[in-house]
Coordinates of C-alpha atoms and ligand atoms in Angstrom, one line a residue:
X1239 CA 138.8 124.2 68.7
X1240 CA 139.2 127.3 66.8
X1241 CA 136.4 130.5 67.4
X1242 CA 135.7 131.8 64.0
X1243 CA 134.0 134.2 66.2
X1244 CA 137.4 135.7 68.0
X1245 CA 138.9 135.9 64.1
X1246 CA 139.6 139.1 63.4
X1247 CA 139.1 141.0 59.7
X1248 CA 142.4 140.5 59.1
X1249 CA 142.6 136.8 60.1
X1250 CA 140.9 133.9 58.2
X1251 CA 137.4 135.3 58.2
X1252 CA 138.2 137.9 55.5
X1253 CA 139.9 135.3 53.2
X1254 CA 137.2 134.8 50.3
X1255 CA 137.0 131.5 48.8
X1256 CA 134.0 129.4 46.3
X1257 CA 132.7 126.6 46.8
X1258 CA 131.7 124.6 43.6
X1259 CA 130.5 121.1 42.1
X1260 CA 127.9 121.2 43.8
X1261 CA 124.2 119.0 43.3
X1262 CA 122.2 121.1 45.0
X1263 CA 122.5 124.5 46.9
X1264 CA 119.4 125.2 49.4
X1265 CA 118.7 128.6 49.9
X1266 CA 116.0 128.1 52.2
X1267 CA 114.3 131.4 51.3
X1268 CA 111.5 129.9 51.1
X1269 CA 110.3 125.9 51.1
X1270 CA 109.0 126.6 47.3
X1271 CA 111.0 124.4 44.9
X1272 CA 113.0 127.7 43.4
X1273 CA 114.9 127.4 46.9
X1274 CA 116.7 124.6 45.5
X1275 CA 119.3 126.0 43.2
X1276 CA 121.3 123.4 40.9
X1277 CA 124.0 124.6 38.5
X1278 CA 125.4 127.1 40.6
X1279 CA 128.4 127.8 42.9
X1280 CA 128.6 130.1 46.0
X1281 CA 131.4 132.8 47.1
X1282 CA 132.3 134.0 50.0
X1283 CA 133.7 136.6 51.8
X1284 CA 134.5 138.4 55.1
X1285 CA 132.7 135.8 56.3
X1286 CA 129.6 136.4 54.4
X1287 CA 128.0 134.8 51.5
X1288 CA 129.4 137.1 48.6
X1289 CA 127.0 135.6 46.2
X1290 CA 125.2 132.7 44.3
X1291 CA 126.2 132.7 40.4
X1292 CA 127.8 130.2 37.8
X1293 CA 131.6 129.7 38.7
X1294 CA 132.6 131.7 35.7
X1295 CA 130.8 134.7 36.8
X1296 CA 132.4 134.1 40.7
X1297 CA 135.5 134.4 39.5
X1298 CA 135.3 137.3 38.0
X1299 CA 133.7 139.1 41.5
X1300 CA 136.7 136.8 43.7
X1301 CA 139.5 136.9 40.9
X1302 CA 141.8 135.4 44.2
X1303 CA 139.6 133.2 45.6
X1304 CA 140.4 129.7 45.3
X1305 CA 137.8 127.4 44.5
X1306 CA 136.6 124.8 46.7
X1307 CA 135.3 121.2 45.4
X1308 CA 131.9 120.4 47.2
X1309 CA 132.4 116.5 45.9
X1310 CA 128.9 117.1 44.3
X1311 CA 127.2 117.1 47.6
X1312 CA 124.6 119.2 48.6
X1313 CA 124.7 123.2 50.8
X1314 CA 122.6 124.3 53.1
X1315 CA 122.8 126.6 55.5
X1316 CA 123.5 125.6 59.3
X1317 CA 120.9 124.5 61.3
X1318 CA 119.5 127.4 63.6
X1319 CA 118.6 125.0 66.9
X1320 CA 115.4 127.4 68.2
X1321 CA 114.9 125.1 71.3
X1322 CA 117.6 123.3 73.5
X1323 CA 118.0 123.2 77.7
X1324 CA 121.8 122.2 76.5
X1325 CA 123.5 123.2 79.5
X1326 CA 122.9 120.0 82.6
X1327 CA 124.6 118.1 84.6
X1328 CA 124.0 114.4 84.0
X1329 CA 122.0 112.4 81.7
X1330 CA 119.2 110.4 83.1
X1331 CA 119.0 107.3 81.1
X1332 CA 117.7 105.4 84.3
X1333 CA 114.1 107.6 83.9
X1334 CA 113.9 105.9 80.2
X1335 CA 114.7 102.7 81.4
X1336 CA 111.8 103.8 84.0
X1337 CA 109.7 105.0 80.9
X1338 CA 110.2 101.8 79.2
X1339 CA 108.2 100.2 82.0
X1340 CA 105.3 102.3 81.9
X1341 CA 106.3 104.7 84.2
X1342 CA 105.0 108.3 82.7
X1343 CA 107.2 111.6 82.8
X1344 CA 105.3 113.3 84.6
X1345 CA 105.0 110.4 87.6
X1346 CA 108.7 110.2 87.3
X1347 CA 108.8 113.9 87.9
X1348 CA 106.1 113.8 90.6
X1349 CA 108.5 111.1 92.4
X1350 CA 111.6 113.7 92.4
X1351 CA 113.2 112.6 88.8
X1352 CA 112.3 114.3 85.6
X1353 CA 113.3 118.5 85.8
X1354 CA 114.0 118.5 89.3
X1355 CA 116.7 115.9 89.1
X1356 CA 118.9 117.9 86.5
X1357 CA 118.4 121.0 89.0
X1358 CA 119.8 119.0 91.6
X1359 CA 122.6 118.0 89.6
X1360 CA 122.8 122.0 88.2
X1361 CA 122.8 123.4 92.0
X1362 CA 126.0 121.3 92.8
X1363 CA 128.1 122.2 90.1
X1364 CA 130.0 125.7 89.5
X1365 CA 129.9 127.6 86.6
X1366 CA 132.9 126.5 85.5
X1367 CA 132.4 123.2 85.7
X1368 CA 129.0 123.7 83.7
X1369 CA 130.8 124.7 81.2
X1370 CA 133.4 122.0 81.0
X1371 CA 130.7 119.4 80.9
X1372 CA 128.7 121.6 77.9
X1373 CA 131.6 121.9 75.8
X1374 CA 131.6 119.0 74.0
X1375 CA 127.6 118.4 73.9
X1376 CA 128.3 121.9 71.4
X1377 CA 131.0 119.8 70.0
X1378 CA 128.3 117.4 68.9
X1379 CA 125.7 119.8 68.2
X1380 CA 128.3 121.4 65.5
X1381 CA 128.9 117.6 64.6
X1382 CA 125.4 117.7 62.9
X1383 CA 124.9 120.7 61.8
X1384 CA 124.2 123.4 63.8
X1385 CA 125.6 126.8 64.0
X1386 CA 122.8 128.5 66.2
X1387 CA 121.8 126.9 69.1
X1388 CA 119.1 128.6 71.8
X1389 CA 120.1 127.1 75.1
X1390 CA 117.7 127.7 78.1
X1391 CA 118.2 128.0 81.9
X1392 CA 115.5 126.3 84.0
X1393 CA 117.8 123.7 86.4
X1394 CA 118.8 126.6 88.5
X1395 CA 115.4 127.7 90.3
X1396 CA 117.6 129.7 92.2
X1397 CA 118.4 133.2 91.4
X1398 CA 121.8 132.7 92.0
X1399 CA 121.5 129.5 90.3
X1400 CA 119.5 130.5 87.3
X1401 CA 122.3 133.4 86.9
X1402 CA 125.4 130.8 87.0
X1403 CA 123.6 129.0 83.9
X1404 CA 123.4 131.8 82.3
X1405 CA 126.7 133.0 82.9
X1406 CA 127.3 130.0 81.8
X1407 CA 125.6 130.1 78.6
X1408 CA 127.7 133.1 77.9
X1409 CA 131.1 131.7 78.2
X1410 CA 130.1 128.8 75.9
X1411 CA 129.3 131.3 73.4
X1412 CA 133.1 132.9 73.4
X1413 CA 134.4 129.7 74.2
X1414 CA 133.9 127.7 70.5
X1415 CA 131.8 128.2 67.4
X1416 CA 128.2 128.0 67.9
X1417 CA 126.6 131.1 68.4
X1418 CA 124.5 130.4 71.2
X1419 CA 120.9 132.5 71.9
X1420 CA 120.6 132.5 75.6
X1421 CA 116.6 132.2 77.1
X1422 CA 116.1 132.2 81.0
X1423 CA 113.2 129.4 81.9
X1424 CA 112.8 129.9 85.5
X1425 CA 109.8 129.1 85.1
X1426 CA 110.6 125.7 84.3
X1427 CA 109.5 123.9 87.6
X1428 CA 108.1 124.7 91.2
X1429 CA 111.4 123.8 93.2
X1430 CA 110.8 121.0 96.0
X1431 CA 111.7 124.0 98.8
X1432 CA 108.7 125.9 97.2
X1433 CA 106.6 123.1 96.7
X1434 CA 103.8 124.2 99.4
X1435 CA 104.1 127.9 98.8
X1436 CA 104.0 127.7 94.9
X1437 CA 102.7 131.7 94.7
X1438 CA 106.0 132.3 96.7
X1439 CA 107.7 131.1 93.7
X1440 CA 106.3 133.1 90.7
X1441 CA 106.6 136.0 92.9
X1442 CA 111.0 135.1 93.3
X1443 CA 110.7 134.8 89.3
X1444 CA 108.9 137.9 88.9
X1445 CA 110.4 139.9 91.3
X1446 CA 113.7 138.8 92.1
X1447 CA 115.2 136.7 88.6
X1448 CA 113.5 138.7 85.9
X1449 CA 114.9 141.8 86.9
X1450 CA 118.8 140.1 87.5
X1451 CA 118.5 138.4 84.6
X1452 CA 117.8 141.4 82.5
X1453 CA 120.1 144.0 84.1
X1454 CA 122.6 141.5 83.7
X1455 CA 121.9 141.3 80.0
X1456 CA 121.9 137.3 80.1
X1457 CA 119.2 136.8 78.3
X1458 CA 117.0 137.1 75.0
X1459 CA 114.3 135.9 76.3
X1460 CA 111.9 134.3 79.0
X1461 CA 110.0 131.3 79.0
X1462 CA 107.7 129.5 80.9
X1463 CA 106.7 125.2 80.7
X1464 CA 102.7 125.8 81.1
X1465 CA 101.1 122.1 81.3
X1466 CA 99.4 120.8 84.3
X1467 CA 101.0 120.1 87.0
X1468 CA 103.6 122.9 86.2
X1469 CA 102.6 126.1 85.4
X1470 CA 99.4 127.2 84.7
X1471 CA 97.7 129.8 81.9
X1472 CA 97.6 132.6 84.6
X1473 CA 100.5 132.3 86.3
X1474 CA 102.7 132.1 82.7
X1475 CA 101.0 135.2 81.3
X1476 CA 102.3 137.4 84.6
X1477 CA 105.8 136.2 84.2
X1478 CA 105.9 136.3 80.5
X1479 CA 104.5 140.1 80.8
X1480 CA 107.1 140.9 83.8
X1481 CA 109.9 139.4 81.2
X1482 CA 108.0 141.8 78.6
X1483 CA 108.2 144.5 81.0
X1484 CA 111.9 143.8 81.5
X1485 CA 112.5 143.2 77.5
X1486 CA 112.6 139.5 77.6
X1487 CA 110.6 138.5 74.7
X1488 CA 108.0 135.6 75.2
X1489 CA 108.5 132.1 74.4
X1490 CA 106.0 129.2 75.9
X1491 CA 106.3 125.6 76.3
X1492 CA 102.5 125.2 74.9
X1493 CA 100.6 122.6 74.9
X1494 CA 103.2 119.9 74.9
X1495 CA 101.5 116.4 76.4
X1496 CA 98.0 117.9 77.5
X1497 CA 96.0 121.2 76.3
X1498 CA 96.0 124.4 78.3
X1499 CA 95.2 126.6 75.8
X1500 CA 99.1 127.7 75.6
X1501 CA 99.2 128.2 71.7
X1502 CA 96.4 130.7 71.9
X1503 CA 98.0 132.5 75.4
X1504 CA 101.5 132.5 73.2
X1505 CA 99.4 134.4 69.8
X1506 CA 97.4 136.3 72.2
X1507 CA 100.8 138.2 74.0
X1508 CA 102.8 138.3 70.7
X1509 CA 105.2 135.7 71.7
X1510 CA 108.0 135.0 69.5
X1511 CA 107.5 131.3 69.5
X1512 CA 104.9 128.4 70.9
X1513 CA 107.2 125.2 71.4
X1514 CA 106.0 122.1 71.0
X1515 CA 102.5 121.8 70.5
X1516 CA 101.5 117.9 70.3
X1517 CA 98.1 118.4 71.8
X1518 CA 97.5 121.8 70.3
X1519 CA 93.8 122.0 69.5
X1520 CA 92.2 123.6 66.5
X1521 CA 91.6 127.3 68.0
X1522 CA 95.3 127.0 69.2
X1523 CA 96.2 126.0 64.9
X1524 CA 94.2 129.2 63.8
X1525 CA 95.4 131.3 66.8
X1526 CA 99.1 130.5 65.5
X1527 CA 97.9 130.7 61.7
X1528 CA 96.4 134.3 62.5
X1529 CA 99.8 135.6 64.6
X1530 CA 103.8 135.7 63.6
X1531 CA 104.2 133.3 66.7
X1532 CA 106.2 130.6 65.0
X1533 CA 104.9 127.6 65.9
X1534 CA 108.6 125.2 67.0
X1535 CA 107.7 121.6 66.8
X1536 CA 109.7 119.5 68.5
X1537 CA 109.2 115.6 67.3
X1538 CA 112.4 113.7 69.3
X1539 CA 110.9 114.7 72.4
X1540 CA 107.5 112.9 71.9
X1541 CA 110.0 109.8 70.2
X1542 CA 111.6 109.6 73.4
X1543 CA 108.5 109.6 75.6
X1544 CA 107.3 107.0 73.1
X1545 CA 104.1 108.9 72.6
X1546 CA 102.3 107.8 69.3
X1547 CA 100.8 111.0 67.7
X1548 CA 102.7 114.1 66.5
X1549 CA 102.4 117.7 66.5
X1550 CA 99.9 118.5 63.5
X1551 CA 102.8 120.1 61.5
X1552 CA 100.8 119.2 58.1
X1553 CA 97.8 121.5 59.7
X1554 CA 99.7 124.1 60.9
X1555 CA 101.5 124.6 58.0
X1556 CA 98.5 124.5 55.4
X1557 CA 96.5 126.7 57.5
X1558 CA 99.7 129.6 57.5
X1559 CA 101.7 129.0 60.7
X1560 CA 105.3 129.6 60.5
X1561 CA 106.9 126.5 61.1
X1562 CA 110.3 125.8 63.3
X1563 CA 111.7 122.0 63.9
X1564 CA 114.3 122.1 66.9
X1565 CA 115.8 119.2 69.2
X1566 CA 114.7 120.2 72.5
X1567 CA 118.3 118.5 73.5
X1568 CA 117.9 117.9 77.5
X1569 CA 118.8 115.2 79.5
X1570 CA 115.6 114.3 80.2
X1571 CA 112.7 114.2 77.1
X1572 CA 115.2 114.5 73.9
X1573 CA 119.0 113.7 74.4
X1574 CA 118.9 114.5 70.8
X1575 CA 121.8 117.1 69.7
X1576 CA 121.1 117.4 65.7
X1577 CA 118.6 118.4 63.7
X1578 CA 119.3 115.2 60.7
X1579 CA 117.0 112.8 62.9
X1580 CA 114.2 115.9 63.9
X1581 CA 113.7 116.0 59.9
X1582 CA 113.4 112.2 59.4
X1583 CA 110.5 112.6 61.7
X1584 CA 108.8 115.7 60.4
X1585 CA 108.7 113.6 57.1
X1586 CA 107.9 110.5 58.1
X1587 CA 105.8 110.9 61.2
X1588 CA 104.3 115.0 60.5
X1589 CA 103.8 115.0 56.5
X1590 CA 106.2 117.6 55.9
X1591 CA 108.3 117.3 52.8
X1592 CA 111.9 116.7 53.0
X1593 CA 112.9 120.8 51.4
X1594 CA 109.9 122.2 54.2
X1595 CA 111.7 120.7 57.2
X1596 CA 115.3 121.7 55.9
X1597 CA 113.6 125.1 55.9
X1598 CA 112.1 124.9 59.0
X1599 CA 115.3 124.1 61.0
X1600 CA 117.1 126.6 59.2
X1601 CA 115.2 129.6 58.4
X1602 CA 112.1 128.6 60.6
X1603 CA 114.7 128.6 63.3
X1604 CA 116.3 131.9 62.7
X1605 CA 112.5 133.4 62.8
X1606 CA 112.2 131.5 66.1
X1607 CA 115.0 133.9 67.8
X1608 CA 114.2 136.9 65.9
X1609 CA 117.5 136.7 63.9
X1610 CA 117.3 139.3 61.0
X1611 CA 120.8 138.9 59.6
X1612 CA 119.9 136.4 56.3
X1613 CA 120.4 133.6 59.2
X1614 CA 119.2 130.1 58.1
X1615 CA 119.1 131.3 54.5
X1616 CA 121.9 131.4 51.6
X1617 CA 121.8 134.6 50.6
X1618 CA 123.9 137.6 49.7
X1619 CA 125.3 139.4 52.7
X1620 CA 124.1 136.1 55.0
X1621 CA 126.6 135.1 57.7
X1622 CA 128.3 132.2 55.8
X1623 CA 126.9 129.4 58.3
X1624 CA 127.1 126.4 56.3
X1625 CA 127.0 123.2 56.3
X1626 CA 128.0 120.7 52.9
X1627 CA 126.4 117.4 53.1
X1628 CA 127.8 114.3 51.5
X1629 CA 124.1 113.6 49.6
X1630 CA 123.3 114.3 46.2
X1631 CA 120.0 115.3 46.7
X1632 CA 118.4 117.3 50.4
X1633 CA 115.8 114.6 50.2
X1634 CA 118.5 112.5 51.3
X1635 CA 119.3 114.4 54.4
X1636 CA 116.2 113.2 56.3
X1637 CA 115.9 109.9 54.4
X1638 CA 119.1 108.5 56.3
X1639 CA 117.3 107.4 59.1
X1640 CA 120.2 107.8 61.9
X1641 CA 122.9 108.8 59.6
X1642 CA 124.7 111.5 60.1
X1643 CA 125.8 112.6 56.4
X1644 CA 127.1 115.9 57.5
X1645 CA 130.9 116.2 55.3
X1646 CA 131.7 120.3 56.5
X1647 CA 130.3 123.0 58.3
X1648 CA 131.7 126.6 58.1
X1649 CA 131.2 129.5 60.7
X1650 CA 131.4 132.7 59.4
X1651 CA 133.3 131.6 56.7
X1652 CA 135.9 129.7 58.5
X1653 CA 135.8 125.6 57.9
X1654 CA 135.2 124.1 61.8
X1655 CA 133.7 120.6 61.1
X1656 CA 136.2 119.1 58.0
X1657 CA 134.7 115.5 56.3
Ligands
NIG511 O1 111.1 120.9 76.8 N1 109.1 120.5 78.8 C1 109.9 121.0 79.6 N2 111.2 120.9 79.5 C2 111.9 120.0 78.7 C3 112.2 118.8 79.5 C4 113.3 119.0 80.4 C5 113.7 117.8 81.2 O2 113.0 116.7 81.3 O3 114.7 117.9 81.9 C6 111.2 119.9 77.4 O4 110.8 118.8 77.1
FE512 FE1 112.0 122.5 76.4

């Protein structure tokens, strides 16, 4: 597949072209109706939006440009995926046939499945063959939407293991269009060899992978699954200050199938997001309401686990939380690689409207990673991430429940999904 990213200024990314006949064209500024622009075409340039105006007026800024027909479908920008563990080994479709039975995740974990199956699977592979097997899930990812995907380590466990993921992680992002935000989640299990010396293992992460990790430059950011049974309040604020320390911003799995306080640990250190949240209790919504900790919801997980109650997007929202809606694609809780079905269930399921969860996996995402340039809006001087749906209106986008209605997506300018 071509790398829009590899194109130089004088290759296709500096052609300038408009795209018009359009229905709809979200901005995503903001999820006030005024982000929904109709009437308007949009032009662009060096691989940036050039601007939003009536064609007439384009044409006069791009005289060369040739115009695009968008079939009267509606623009957004590309989804910016705040929350995936994309890079595994296998799928493990046997543990939701287990799951279908009763069997819980966390039992299924406790009897060697769950996390500590995809490390197994991660251990025995090289880097290069983590790549070959990721390549396509991006493929799919793209497929749907996406242009921005974070992808976490956290099958490694392993210093040397949690550094081939994220080698890994960086060759995916040269290797085909997705920009990919890399997050090192050692901290994502005890491994079975440190099972009876747990302090042993927050020391390795502390000591030994937070420090290669971020002389290595290989990640953004660090991360930590607090929830019983995994890691605990204490032990995720010393390794999310040692990542600090080491200038790995904070992210926390918080409070995703039991409370542990993690939303108001995650406001408390400044982190940049709390990620999940489906048992969040009321302190942790006006902790999050009262910080810029975006709060990242991710509903396919809690589908997939066939768990009946939602993160309290609705509450979060009114009470001033910045929201983010990501797929938490693993092979495990949320084999889920596009946004399209994450927004069917922040309607349906989490009483957001249709234009607030466009926004929140778009801009809400690009807040997630502490991406500043216009990323997961349509704006002037925006990376031209975007993706043309064939719906006349966005409302349609979560409303066609398992569709995928995606027609093209352009990376920096440069057309890489083609309806
Ligand atoms: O975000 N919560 C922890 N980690 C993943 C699950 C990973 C797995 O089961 O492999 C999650 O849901
Ligand atoms: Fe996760």
């Amino acid at each position: 597949m071509t790398n829009p990213k590899d194109v130089t200024p004088a290759g296709g990314a500096s052609r300038a072209w408009i795209l018009d006949n359009l229905s709809e064209l979200v901005t995503c500024v903001s999820a006030d109706p005024e982000s929904v622009r109709r009437g308007v075409a949009v032009g662009v340039a060096d691989g940036r939006v050039a601007a939003i105006a009536a064609l007439p007026e384009l044409r006069s800024r791009l005289p060369d440009a040739p115009v695009l027909d968008g079939a009267g479908g509606v623009l957004t920008p590309g989804f910016v995926d705040s929350h995936s563990h994309a890079v595994f080994g296998a799928y493990r479709a046997h543990e939701f046939g287990l799951r279908t039975r009763g069997v819980p995740y966390m039992e299924i974990a406790r009897r060697g499945g769950g996390i500590v199956a995809s490390v197994r699977h991660v251990r025995a592979l090289s880097e290069d063959a983590l790549v070959e097997l990721t390549l396509p899930r991006l493929s799919e990812c793209l497929r749907y939407g996406t242009t921005t995907l974070e992808v976490k380590s956290g099958y490694g466990l392993t210093v040397a293991d949690e550094l081939k993921m994220l080698r890994a992680i960086r060759r995916l992002d040269r290797a085909q269009p997705v920009d990919l935000v890399p997050t090192f989640l050692g901290a994502h299990a005890v491994p079975p060899e440190y099972r009876e010396r747990r302090d042993r293992y927050v020391e390795l992460v502390i000591q030994e992978m937070i420090p290669a990790v971020a002389a290595g430059g290989l990640a953004r950011f660090c991360d930590v699954f607090l929830e019983p049974g995994v890691f605990d309040r204490e032990e995720a604020r010393r390794i999310l200050e040692a990542g600090m320390a080491h200038g790995l911003a904070p992210k926390l799995h918080a409070d995703e199938l039991e409370n542990s306080g993690g939303a108001e640990l995650a406001a408390e250190l400044g982190a940049v997001s709390a990620d999940h949240l489906g048992a969040i209790s009321e302190a942790g919504i006006q902790a999050l309401a009262g910080s810029s900790t975006v709060a990242t919801l991710l509903p396919a997980t809690l589908l997939l686990l066939g768990r009946r109650t939602y993160a309290p997007a609705r509450r979060l929202a009114d009470a001033g939380a910045t929201l983010a809606l990501a797929t938490d694609f693993n092979p495990g809780s949320s084999p889920a690689p596009g946004l399209p079905l994450i927004l069917t269930l922040a309607c349906s399921q989490m009483g957001l409207d249709p234009l607030e969860a466009v926004v929140a996996a778009t801009r809400g995402g690009a807040q997630a990673l502490r991406l500043e340039d216009g990323r997961g809006t349509i704006t002037a001087g925006a990376p031209a991430d975007l993706v043309l749906w064939r719906v006349p209106d966005h409302r349609e986008i979560p409303y066609h429940v398992g569709v995928n209605r995606v027609s093209t997506v352009w990376k920096r300018g440069t057309p890489v999904v083609s309806g």
